[in-house]
Amino acid sequence: MQRYAIIGHPVSHSDSPRLHHAAFAAANLDCRYEPIDIDPTELREGIASLKASGIAGFNVTIPHKEAILPLLDRVDDTVRAVGAANTVVHRDGILTGHNTDIHGFRALIAPFETAVNGGAVGVLGAGGASRAVLHVLTTSFTARRIVVLNRTTERAEQIAAAFSSPGVPVVPESLFQDDLQGLVGDLDVIINTTSVGMKPYTDASPLEDVKFRKNQIVVDLIYTPAETVLLRGAREAGATVAGGLEMFLQQAAESFRLWTGKELDMRKVWEGMGG
Ligand code: ATR
């Protein structure tokens, strides 16, 4: 039996173990997939012990997507471009990092292509997930401008500098500023990549007192819960909203393909599990 896992801190919110279990069963593969909580201070030892255990592959989630890079033997071009990995394949004693979040985010944002192209786009957060989002936005779309809003301004500045280009300027901003309402009010598309509002802290929103308006599009990468406080407020204001389920399913499909060589319809697997 081959073993797979998801590492994170926390990791208990993740539906990846349930989804991949169902996927392995659907593909008639005798494999296990378990959640493993690794504290950020113990990441090096954690990866060494996973490797020694002969694990076949694993997913990487909050907050390890960037920190894991120096601990891998190889990374593919997507990881090099994004600066973060969410999937690792262990083959012939080599750990190779991949980024399948970009496949997931491409699927999630595809219905909103017209609004993104030529529009003002706000990205909340400056971590690994934000890097995947910015990679897709700056390579597959032509936004008029992108604003990165983050709690820690230095991280917003670093990520903006990494992805900004003369064609699509990426501007850093603080999530804690006097005119947050004015800034967000000028955006056409708002994308939350932070973990604020995710289970179990579902009462929180990264834009607590901000009012949305009709013809704004608000996308949340969080899929647990299906509708975050951020999305509920936006929907009630008449904005178009999308939760992170499509991204979750499509990044999982691509991870599964990298591990097993098999293409699976993860939406079908998810619906077969009862969601
Ligand atoms: P991931 O790799 O999944 O993106 P990460 O690298 O830990 O995870 O990034 C998490 C993001 O959520 C960061 O932008 C973080 O803000 P900081 O850069 O200031 O740490 C943001 N975040 C997490 N908790 C937050 C909170 N309570 N309020 C605002 N932002 C928060």
CSV table of N, CA, C and O in Angstrom, one decimal, residues 22-76:
chain,number,residue,atom,x,y,z
A,22,ALA,N,-11.5,9.0,-1.3
A,22,ALA,CA,-12.5,8.6,-2.2
A,22,ALA,C,-12.0,8.5,-3.6
A,22,ALA,O,-12.4,7.6,-4.4
A,23,ALA,N,-11.0,9.3,-4.0
A,23,ALA,CA,-10.4,9.3,-5.3
A,23,ALA,C,-9.6,8.0,-5.5
A,23,ALA,O,-9.7,7.4,-6.6
A,24,PHE,N,-8.8,7.6,-4.5
A,24,PHE,CA,-8.1,6.4,-4.6
A,24,PHE,C,-9.0,5.2,-4.8
A,24,PHE,O,-8.8,4.3,-5.6
A,25,ALA,N,-10.1,5.2,-4.0
A,25,ALA,CA,-11.1,4.1,-4.1
A,25,ALA,C,-11.7,4.1,-5.5
A,25,ALA,O,-11.9,3.0,-6.1
A,26,ALA,N,-12.1,5.3,-6.0
A,26,ALA,CA,-12.7,5.4,-7.4
A,26,ALA,C,-11.7,4.9,-8.5
A,26,ALA,O,-12.2,4.3,-9.5
A,27,ALA,N,-10.4,5.0,-8.2
A,27,ALA,CA,-9.4,4.6,-9.2
A,27,ALA,C,-8.9,3.2,-8.9
A,27,ALA,O,-8.0,2.7,-9.6
A,28,ASN,N,-9.5,2.5,-7.9
A,28,ASN,CA,-9.1,1.1,-7.6
A,28,ASN,C,-7.7,1.1,-7.1
A,28,ASN,O,-7.0,0.1,-7.5
A,29,LEU,N,-7.2,2.1,-6.4
A,29,LEU,CA,-5.8,2.1,-5.9
A,29,LEU,C,-5.8,1.8,-4.4
A,29,LEU,O,-6.6,2.5,-3.7
A,30,ASP,N,-4.9,0.9,-4.0
A,30,ASP,CA,-4.8,0.6,-2.5
A,30,ASP,C,-3.9,1.6,-1.9
A,30,ASP,O,-2.7,1.3,-1.7
A,31,CYS,N,-4.4,2.8,-1.6
A,31,CYS,CA,-3.5,3.9,-1.0
A,31,CYS,C,-4.2,4.5,0.2
A,31,CYS,O,-5.4,4.5,0.3
A,32,ARG,N,-3.3,5.1,1.1
A,32,ARG,CA,-3.8,5.8,2.3
A,32,ARG,C,-3.4,7.2,2.2
A,32,ARG,O,-2.3,7.5,1.6
A,33,TYR,N,-4.2,8.1,2.8
A,33,TYR,CA,-3.9,9.6,2.8
A,33,TYR,C,-4.2,10.1,4.1
A,33,TYR,O,-5.4,10.0,4.5
A,34,GLU,N,-3.3,10.7,4.8
A,34,GLU,CA,-3.6,11.1,6.2
A,34,GLU,C,-3.1,12.6,6.4
A,34,GLU,O,-2.2,13.1,5.8
A,35,PRO,N,-3.8,13.3,7.4
A,35,PRO,CA,-3.4,14.6,7.7
A,35,PRO,C,-2.3,14.6,8.7
A,35,PRO,O,-2.3,13.7,9.7
A,36,ILE,N,-1.2,15.4,8.6
A,36,ILE,CA,-0.1,15.4,9.5
A,36,ILE,C,0.2,16.8,9.9
A,36,ILE,O,0.5,17.7,9.0
A,37,ASP,N,0.0,17.1,11.2
A,37,ASP,CA,0.2,18.5,11.7
A,37,ASP,C,1.7,18.6,12.0
A,37,ASP,O,2.3,17.9,12.8
A,38,ILE,N,2.4,19.6,11.3
A,38,ILE,CA,3.8,19.8,11.6
A,38,ILE,C,3.9,21.3,12.0
A,38,ILE,O,3.6,22.2,11.2
A,39,ASP,N,4.5,21.5,13.2
A,39,ASP,CA,4.7,22.8,13.6
A,39,ASP,C,5.8,23.5,12.8
A,39,ASP,O,6.8,22.8,12.4
A,40,PRO,N,5.7,24.8,12.4
A,40,PRO,CA,6.7,25.5,11.6
A,40,PRO,C,8.1,25.3,12.1
A,40,PRO,O,9.0,25.2,11.3
A,41,THR,N,8.3,25.2,13.4
A,41,THR,CA,9.6,25.1,14.0
A,41,THR,C,10.2,23.7,13.8
A,41,THR,O,11.4,23.5,14.0
A,42,GLU,N,9.4,22.8,13.3
A,42,GLU,CA,9.8,21.4,13.2
A,42,GLU,C,9.7,20.9,11.8
A,42,GLU,O,9.7,19.7,11.5
A,43,LEU,N,9.6,21.8,10.8
A,43,LEU,CA,9.4,21.4,9.4
A,43,LEU,C,10.6,20.6,8.9
A,43,LEU,O,10.3,19.6,8.2
A,44,ARG,N,11.8,21.0,9.1
A,44,ARG,CA,12.9,20.3,8.6
A,44,ARG,C,12.9,18.8,9.1
A,44,ARG,O,13.0,17.9,8.2
A,45,GLU,N,12.7,18.6,10.4
A,45,GLU,CA,12.7,17.2,10.9
A,45,GLU,C,11.5,16.5,10.4
A,45,GLU,O,11.6,15.3,10.0
A,46,GLY,N,10.4,17.2,10.2
A,46,GLY,CA,9.1,16.5,9.7
A,46,GLY,C,9.3,16.0,8.3
A,46,GLY,O,8.9,14.9,8.0
A,47,ILE,N,9.9,16.8,7.5
A,47,ILE,CA,10.1,16.4,6.1
A,47,ILE,C,11.1,15.2,6.0
A,47,ILE,O,10.9,14.3,5.3
A,48,ALA,N,12.2,15.3,6.8
A,48,ALA,CA,13.2,14.2,6.8
A,48,ALA,C,12.5,12.9,7.3
A,48,ALA,O,12.8,11.9,6.7
A,49,SER,N,11.6,13.0,8.2
A,49,SER,CA,11.0,11.7,8.7
A,49,SER,C,10.0,11.2,7.7
A,49,SER,O,9.9,10.0,7.5
A,50,LEU,N,9.3,12.1,7.0
A,50,LEU,CA,8.3,11.7,6.0
A,50,LEU,C,9.1,10.9,4.9
A,50,LEU,O,8.7,9.9,4.4
A,51,LYS,N,10.2,11.5,4.5
A,51,LYS,CA,11.1,10.9,3.4
A,51,LYS,C,11.6,9.6,3.8
A,51,LYS,O,11.5,8.6,3.1
A,52,ALA,N,12.1,9.5,5.1
A,52,ALA,CA,12.6,8.2,5.6
A,52,ALA,C,11.5,7.1,5.7
A,52,ALA,O,11.8,5.9,5.5
A,53,SER,N,10.2,7.6,5.9
A,53,SER,CA,9.1,6.6,6.0
A,53,SER,C,8.7,6.0,4.7
A,53,SER,O,7.9,5.1,4.6
A,54,GLY,N,9.3,6.6,3.6
A,54,GLY,CA,8.9,6.0,2.3
A,54,GLY,C,7.6,6.5,1.7
A,54,GLY,O,7.0,5.9,0.8
A,55,ILE,N,7.1,7.6,2.2
A,55,ILE,CA,5.9,8.2,1.7
A,55,ILE,C,5.9,8.4,0.2
A,55,ILE,O,7.0,8.8,-0.3
A,56,ALA,N,4.8,8.2,-0.5
A,56,ALA,CA,4.9,8.3,-2.0
A,56,ALA,C,4.7,9.8,-2.4
A,56,ALA,O,5.1,10.1,-3.5
A,57,GLY,N,4.0,10.6,-1.6
A,57,GLY,CA,3.8,12.0,-2.0
A,57,GLY,C,3.0,12.7,-0.9
A,57,GLY,O,2.4,12.0,-0.1
A,58,PHE,N,2.9,14.0,-0.9
A,58,PHE,CA,2.1,14.7,0.0
A,58,PHE,C,1.8,16.1,-0.5
A,58,PHE,O,2.4,16.6,-1.4
A,59,ASN,N,0.6,16.6,0.1
A,59,ASN,CA,0.2,18.0,-0.2
A,59,ASN,C,0.8,18.9,0.9
A,59,ASN,O,1.1,18.4,2.0
A,60,VAL,N,1.0,20.1,0.6
A,60,VAL,CA,1.5,21.1,1.6
A,60,VAL,C,0.5,22.2,1.7
A,60,VAL,O,0.1,22.8,0.7
A,61,THR,N,0.1,22.6,2.9
A,61,THR,CA,-0.8,23.7,3.1
A,61,THR,C,-0.2,24.7,4.1
A,61,THR,O,0.9,24.6,4.6
A,62,ILE,N,-1.1,25.6,4.5
A,62,ILE,CA,-0.7,26.7,5.4
A,62,ILE,C,0.1,26.2,6.6
A,62,ILE,O,-0.4,25.2,7.2
A,63,PRO,N,1.2,26.7,7.1
A,63,PRO,CA,1.9,27.8,6.5
A,63,PRO,C,3.2,27.4,5.8
A,63,PRO,O,4.2,28.2,5.8
A,64,HIS,N,3.2,26.2,5.2
A,64,HIS,CA,4.5,25.6,4.8
A,64,HIS,C,4.8,25.8,3.3
A,64,HIS,O,5.9,25.3,2.9
A,65,LYS,N,3.9,26.4,2.5
A,65,LYS,CA,4.1,26.3,1.1
A,65,LYS,C,5.4,27.0,0.6
A,65,LYS,O,5.9,26.6,-0.5
A,66,GLU,N,5.8,28.0,1.3
A,66,GLU,CA,7.1,28.6,0.8
A,66,GLU,C,8.3,28.1,1.6
A,66,GLU,O,9.3,27.8,1.0
A,67,ALA,N,8.1,27.8,2.9
A,67,ALA,CA,9.2,27.4,3.8
A,67,ALA,C,9.7,26.0,3.4
A,67,ALA,O,10.9,25.7,3.6
A,68,ILE,N,8.9,25.2,2.7
A,68,ILE,CA,9.3,23.9,2.3
A,68,ILE,C,10.4,23.9,1.1
A,68,ILE,O,11.1,22.9,1.0
A,69,LEU,N,10.4,24.9,0.4
A,69,LEU,CA,11.2,24.9,-0.9
A,69,LEU,C,12.7,24.5,-0.6
A,69,LEU,O,13.2,23.6,-1.3
A,70,PRO,N,13.4,25.1,0.4
A,70,PRO,CA,14.8,24.6,0.5
A,70,PRO,C,14.9,23.2,1.1
A,70,PRO,O,16.1,22.7,1.0
A,71,LEU,N,13.8,22.6,1.5
A,71,LEU,CA,13.9,21.2,2.0
A,71,LEU,C,13.6,20.2,0.9
A,71,LEU,O,13.7,19.0,1.2
A,72,LEU,N,13.3,20.6,-0.3
A,72,LEU,CA,13.0,19.7,-1.4
A,72,LEU,C,14.3,19.4,-2.2
A,72,LEU,O,15.2,20.3,-2.3
A,73,ASP,N,14.4,18.3,-2.9
A,73,ASP,CA,15.5,18.0,-3.7
A,73,ASP,C,15.4,18.7,-5.1
A,73,ASP,O,16.4,19.1,-5.6
A,74,ARG,N,14.2,18.8,-5.6
A,74,ARG,CA,14.0,19.4,-6.9
A,74,ARG,C,12.7,20.2,-6.8
A,74,ARG,O,11.8,19.8,-6.1
A,75,VAL,N,12.6,21.2,-7.7
A,75,VAL,CA,11.3,21.8,-7.9
A,75,VAL,C,11.0,22.0,-9.4
A,75,VAL,O,12.0,22.1,-10.1
A,76,ASP,N,9.8,22.0,-9.8
A,76,ASP,CA,9.5,22.1,-11.2
A,76,ASP,C,9.3,23.6,-11.6
A,76,ASP,O,9.5,24.5,-10.7
